[in-house]
XYZ file of N, CA and C in Angstrom:
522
model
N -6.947 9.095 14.548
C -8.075 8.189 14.477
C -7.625 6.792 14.877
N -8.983 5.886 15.074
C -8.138 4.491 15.532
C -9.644 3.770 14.809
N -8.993 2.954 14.042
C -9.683 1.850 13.609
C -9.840 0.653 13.532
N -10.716 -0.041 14.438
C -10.371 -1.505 14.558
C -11.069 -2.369 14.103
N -11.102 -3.843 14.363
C -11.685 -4.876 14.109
C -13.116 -4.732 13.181
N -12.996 -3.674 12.386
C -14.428 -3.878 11.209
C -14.114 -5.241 10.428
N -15.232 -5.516 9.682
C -15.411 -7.037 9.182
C -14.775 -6.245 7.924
N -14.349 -5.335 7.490
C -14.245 -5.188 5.930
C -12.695 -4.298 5.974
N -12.995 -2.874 5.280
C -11.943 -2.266 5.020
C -12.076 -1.103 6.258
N -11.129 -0.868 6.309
C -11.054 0.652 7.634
C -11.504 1.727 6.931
N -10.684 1.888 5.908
C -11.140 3.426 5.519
C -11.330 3.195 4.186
N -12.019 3.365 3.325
C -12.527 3.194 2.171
C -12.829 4.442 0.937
N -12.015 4.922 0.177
C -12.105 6.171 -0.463
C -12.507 5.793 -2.543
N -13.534 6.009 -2.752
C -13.648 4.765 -3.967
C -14.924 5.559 -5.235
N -15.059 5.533 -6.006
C -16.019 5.704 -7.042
C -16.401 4.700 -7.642
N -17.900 4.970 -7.166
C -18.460 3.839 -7.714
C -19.514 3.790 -9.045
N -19.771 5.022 -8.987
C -20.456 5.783 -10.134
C -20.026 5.932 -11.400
N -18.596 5.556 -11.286
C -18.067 6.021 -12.574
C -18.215 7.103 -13.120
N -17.946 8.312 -12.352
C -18.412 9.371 -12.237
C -16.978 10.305 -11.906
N -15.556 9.817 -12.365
C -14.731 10.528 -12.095
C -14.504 11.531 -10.508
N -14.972 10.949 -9.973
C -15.376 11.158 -8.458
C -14.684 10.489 -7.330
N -13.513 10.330 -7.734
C -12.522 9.930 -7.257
C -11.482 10.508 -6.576
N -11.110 10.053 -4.789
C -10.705 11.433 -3.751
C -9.423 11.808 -4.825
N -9.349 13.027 -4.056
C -8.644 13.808 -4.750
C -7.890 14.754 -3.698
N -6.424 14.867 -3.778
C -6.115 15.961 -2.719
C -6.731 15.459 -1.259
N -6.325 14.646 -0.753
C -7.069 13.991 0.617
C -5.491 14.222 1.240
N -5.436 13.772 2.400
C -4.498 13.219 3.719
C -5.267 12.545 4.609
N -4.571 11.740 4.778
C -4.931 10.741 6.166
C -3.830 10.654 6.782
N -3.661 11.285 8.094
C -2.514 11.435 9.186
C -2.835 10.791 10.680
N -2.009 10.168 11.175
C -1.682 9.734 12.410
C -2.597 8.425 12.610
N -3.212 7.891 12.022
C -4.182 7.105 12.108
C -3.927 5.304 12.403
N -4.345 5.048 13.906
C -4.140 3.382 13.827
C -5.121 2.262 13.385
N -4.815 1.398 12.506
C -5.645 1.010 11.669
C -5.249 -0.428 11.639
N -5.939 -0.777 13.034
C -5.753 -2.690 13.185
C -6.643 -3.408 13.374
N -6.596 -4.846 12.916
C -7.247 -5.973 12.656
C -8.652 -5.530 12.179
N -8.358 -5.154 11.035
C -9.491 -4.829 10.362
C -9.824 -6.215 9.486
N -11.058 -6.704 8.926
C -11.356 -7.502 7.861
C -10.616 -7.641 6.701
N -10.368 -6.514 6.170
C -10.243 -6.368 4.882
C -8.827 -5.433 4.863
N -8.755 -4.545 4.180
C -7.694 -3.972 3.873
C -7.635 -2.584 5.483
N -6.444 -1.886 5.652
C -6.589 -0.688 6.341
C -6.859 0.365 6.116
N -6.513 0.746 4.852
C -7.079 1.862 3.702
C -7.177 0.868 2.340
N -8.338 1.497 1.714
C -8.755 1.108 0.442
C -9.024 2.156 -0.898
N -8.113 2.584 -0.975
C -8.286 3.355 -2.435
C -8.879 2.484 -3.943
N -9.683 2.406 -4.336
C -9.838 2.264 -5.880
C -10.929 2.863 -6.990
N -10.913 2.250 -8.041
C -12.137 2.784 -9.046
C -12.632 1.283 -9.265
N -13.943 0.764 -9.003
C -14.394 -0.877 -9.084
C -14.640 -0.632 -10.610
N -14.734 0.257 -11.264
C -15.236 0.833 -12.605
C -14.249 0.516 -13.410
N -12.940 0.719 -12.660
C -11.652 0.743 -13.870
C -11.493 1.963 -14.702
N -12.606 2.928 -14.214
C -12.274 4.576 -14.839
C -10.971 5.069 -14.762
N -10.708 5.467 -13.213
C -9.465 6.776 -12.805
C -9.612 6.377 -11.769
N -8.335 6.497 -11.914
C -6.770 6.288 -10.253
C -7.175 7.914 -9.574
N -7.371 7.584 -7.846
C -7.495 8.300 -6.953
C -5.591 9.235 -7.694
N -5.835 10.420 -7.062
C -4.416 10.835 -6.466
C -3.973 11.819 -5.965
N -2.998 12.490 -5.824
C -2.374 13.578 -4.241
C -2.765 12.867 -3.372
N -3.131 11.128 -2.986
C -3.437 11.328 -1.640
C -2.464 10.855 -0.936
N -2.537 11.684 0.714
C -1.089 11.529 1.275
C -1.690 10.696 2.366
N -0.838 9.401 2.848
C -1.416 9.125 3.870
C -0.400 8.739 4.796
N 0.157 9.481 5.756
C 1.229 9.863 6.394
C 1.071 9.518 7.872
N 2.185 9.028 8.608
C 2.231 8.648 10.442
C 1.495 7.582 10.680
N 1.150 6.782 10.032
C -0.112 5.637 10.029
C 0.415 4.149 10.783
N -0.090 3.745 11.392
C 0.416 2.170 12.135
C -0.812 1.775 11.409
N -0.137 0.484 10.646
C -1.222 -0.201 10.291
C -0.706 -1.898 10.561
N -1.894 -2.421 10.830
C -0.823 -3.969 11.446
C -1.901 -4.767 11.804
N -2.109 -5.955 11.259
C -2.960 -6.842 11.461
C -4.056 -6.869 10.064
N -3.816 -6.568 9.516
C -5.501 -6.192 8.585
C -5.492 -7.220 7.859
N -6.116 -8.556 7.713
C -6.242 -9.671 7.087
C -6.221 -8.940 5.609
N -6.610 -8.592 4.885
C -6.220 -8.593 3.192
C -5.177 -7.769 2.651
N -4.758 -7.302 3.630
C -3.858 -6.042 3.640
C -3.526 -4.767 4.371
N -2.495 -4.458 4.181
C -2.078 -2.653 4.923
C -3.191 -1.780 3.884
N -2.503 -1.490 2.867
C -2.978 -0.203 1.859
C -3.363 -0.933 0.541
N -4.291 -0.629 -0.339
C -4.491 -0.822 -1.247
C -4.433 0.251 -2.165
N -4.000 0.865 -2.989
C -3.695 1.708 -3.519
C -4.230 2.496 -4.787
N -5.145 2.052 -5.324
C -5.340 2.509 -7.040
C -5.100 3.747 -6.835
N -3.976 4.455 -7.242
C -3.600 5.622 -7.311
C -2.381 6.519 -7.481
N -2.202 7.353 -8.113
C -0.942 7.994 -8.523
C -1.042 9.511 -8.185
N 0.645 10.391 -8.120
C 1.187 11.298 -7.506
C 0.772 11.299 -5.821
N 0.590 10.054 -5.580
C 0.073 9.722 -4.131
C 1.670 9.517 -3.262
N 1.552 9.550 -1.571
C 2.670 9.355 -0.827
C 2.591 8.478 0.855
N 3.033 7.657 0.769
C 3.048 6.728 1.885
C 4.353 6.933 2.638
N 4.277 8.247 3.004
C 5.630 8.985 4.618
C 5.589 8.355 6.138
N 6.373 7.612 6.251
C 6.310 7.703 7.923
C 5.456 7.362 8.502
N 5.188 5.998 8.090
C 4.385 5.000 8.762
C 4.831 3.316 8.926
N 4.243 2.941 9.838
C 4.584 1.489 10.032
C 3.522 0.681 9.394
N 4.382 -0.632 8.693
C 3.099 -1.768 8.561
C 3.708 -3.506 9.183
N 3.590 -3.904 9.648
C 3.241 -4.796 10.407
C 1.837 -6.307 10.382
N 2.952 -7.253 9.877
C 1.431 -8.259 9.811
C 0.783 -8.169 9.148
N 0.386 -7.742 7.796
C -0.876 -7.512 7.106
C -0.586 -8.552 6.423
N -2.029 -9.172 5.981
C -2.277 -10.290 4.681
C -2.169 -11.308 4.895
N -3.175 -11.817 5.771
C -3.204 -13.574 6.189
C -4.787 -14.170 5.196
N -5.052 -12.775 4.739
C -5.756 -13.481 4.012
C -5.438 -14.058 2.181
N -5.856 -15.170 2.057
C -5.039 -16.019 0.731
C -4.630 -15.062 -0.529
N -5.656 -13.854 -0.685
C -5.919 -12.853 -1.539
C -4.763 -11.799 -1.886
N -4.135 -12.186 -0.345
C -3.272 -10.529 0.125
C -2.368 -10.100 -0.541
N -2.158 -9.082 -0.917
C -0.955 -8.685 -1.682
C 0.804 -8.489 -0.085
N 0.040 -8.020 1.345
C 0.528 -7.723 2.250
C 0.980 -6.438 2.854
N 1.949 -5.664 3.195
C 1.653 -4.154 3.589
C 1.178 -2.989 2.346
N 1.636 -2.975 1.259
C 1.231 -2.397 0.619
C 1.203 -2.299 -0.909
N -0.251 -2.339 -1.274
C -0.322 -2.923 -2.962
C -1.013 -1.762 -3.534
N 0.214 -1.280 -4.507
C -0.191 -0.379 -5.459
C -0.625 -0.884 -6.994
N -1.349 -0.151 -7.614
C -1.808 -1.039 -8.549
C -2.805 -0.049 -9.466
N -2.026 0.131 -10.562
C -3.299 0.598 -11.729
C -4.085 -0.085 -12.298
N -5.254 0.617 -13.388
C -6.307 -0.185 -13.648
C -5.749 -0.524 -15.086
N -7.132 -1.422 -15.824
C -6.534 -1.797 -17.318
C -6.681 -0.513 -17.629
N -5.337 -0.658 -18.717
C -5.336 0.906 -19.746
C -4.921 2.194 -19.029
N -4.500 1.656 -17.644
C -3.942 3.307 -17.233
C -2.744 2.719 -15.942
N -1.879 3.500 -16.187
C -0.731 3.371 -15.404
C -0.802 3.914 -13.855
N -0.122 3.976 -13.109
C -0.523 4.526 -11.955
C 1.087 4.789 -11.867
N 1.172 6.436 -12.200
C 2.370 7.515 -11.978
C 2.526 7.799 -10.480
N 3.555 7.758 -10.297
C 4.517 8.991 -9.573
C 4.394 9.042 -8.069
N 4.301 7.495 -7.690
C 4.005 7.216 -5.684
C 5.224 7.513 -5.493
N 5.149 7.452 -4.268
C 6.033 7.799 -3.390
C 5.791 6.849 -1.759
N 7.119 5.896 -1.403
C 6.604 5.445 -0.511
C 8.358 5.386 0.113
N 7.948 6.076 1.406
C 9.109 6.629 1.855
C 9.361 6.863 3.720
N 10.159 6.287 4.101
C 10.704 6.142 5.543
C 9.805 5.779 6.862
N 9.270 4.532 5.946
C 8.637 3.596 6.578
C 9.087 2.420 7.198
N 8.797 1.798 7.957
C 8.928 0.496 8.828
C 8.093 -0.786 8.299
N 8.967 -2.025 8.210
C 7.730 -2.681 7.524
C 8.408 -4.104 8.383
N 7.310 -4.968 8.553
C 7.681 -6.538 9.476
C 6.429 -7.309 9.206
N 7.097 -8.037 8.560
C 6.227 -9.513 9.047
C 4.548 -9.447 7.973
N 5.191 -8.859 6.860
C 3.982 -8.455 6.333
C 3.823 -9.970 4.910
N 2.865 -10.218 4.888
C 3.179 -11.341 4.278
C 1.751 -11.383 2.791
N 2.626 -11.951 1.547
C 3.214 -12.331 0.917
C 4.323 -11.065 1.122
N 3.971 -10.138 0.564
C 5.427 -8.730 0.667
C 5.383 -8.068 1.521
N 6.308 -6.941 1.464
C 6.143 -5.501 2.076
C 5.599 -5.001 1.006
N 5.721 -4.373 0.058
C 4.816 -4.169 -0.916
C 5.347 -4.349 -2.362
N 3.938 -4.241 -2.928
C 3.899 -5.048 -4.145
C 2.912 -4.043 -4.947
N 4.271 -4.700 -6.455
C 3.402 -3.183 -7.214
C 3.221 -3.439 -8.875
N 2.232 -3.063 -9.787
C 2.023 -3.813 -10.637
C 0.777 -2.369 -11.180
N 1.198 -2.663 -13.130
C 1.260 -1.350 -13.826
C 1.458 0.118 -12.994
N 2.608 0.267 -12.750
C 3.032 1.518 -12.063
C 4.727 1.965 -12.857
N 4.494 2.865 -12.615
C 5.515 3.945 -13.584
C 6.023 5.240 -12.496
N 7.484 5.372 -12.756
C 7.959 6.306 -11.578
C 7.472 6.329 -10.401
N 7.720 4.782 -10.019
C 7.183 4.974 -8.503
C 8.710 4.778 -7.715
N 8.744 5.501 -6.476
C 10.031 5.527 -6.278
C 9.481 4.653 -4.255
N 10.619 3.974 -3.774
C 10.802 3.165 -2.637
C 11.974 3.602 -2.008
N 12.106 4.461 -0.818
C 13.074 5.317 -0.461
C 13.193 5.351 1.308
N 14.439 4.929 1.661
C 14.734 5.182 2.878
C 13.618 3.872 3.789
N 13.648 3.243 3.387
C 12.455 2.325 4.264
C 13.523 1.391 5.061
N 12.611 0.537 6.223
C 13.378 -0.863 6.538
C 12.551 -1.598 6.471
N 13.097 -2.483 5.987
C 12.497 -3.724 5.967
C 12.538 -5.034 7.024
N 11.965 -5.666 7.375
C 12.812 -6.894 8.298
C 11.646 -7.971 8.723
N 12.498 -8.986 8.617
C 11.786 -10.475 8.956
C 11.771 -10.800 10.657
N 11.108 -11.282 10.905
C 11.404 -11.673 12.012
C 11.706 -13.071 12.347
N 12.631 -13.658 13.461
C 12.859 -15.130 13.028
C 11.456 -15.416 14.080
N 11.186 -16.817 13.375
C 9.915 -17.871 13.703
C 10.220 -19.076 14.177
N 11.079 -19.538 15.663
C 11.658 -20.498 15.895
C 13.104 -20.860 15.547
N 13.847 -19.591 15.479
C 14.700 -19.646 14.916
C 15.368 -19.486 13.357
N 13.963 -19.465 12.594
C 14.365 -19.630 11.435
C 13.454 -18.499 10.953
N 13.904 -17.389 9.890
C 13.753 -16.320 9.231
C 12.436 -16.260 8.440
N 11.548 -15.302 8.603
C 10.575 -15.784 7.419
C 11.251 -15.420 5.821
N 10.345 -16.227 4.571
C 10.943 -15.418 3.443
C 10.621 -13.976 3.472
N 11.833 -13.586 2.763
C 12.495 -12.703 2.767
C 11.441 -11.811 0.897
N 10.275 -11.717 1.396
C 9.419 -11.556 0.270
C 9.417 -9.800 0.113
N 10.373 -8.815 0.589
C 10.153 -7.689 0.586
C 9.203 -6.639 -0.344
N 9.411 -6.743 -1.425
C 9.359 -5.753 -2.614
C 9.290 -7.103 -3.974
N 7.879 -6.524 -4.510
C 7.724 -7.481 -6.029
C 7.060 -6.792 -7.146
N 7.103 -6.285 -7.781
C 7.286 -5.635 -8.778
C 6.681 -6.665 -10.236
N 5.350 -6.405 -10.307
C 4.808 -7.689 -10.882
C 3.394 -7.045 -11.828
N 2.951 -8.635 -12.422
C 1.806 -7.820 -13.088
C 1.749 -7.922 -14.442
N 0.915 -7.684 -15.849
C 0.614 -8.023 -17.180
C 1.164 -7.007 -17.690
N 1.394 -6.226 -16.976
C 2.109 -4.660 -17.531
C 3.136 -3.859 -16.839
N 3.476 -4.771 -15.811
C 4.595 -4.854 -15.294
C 4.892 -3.481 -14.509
N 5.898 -3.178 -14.133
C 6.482 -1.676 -13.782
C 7.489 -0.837 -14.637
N 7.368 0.017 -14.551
C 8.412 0.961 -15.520
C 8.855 1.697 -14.921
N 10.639 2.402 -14.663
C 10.870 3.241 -14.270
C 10.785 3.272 -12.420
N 10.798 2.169 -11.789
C 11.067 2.052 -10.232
C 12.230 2.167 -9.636
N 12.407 3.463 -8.945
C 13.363 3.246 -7.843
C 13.451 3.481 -7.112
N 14.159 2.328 -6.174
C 14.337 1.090 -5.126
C 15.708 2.099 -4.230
N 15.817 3.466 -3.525
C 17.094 3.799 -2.984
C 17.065 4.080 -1.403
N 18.149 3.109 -1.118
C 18.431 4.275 0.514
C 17.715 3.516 1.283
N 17.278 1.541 1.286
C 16.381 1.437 1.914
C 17.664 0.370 2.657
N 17.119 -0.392 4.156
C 17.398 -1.548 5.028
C 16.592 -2.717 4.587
N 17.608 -3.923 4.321
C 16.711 -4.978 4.295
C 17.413 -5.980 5.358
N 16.776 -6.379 6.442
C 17.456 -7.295 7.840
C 16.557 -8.547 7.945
């Protein structure tokens, strides 16, 4: 698939009903997903019910998307073998990819793994009430801007409830 320049989010997977109706067992494969408005994928519950999860969203270029790469509300989910690039010029942004549970529920058991990440700004990703989430085999890298490096904002691990149980193995940071 190729998704471009919408004013909002590219792909949008969400319950709004509060109706526990939240994707489930999905994949999203091969998919380019640039200069979108808003985020490139948008997982959440606006309800604060229940975290999406199994969803795999795998081979993905995502790059440019003013609020973000991925937004995440979701657990036993997996981010394989994709690039992110540029995301989050908007003030809001978390940057390539923000995982994130709701109040009162943790968001278990991501997986975000042998990916490419540049120039994604505030982070590469950023993660907050999450538990056994593991960051594996990735690279990371700045690019210089006149000579001089951007910060070096990779990975932040943040939030009122913080993270539990993250690990960080096997990755490049340049």
């Amino acid at each position: 698939c190729y998704i471009h320049h919408l004013a909002g989010d590219g792909i949008v997977m969400r319950a709004d009903q509060n109706d526990l109706g939240l994707p489930k067992t999905w994949r999203i494969e091969r998919c380019l997903l640039v200069s979108n408005g808003g985020y490139g994928i948008h997982l959440e519950s606006p309800n604060n019910s229940e975290l999406a999860y199994n969803v795999v969203m795998d081979g993905l270029d995502v790059e440019l998307n003013a609020a973000g790469g991925i937004y995440a509300g979701a657990e036993l989910s997996k981010i394989p073998n994709s690039i992110f690039a540029y995301n989050g010029v908007d003030p809001t942004s978390r940057g390539g990819i923000h995982i994130q549970g709701v109040p009162g529920y943790t968001a278990y058991e991501n997986l975000i793994a042998g990916n490419g990440f540049e120039g994604n700004q505030p982070y590469d990703v950023y993660a907050d009430r999450v538990a056994n989430l593991t960051i594996r085999s990735n690279d990371f890298s700045r690019l210089l801007v006149f000579g001089v490096a951007l910060p070096d904002n990779f990975i932040r691990l943040d939030g009122s409830n913080g993270a539990d149980d993250v690990r960080i193995e096997n990755n490049q940071f340049s």
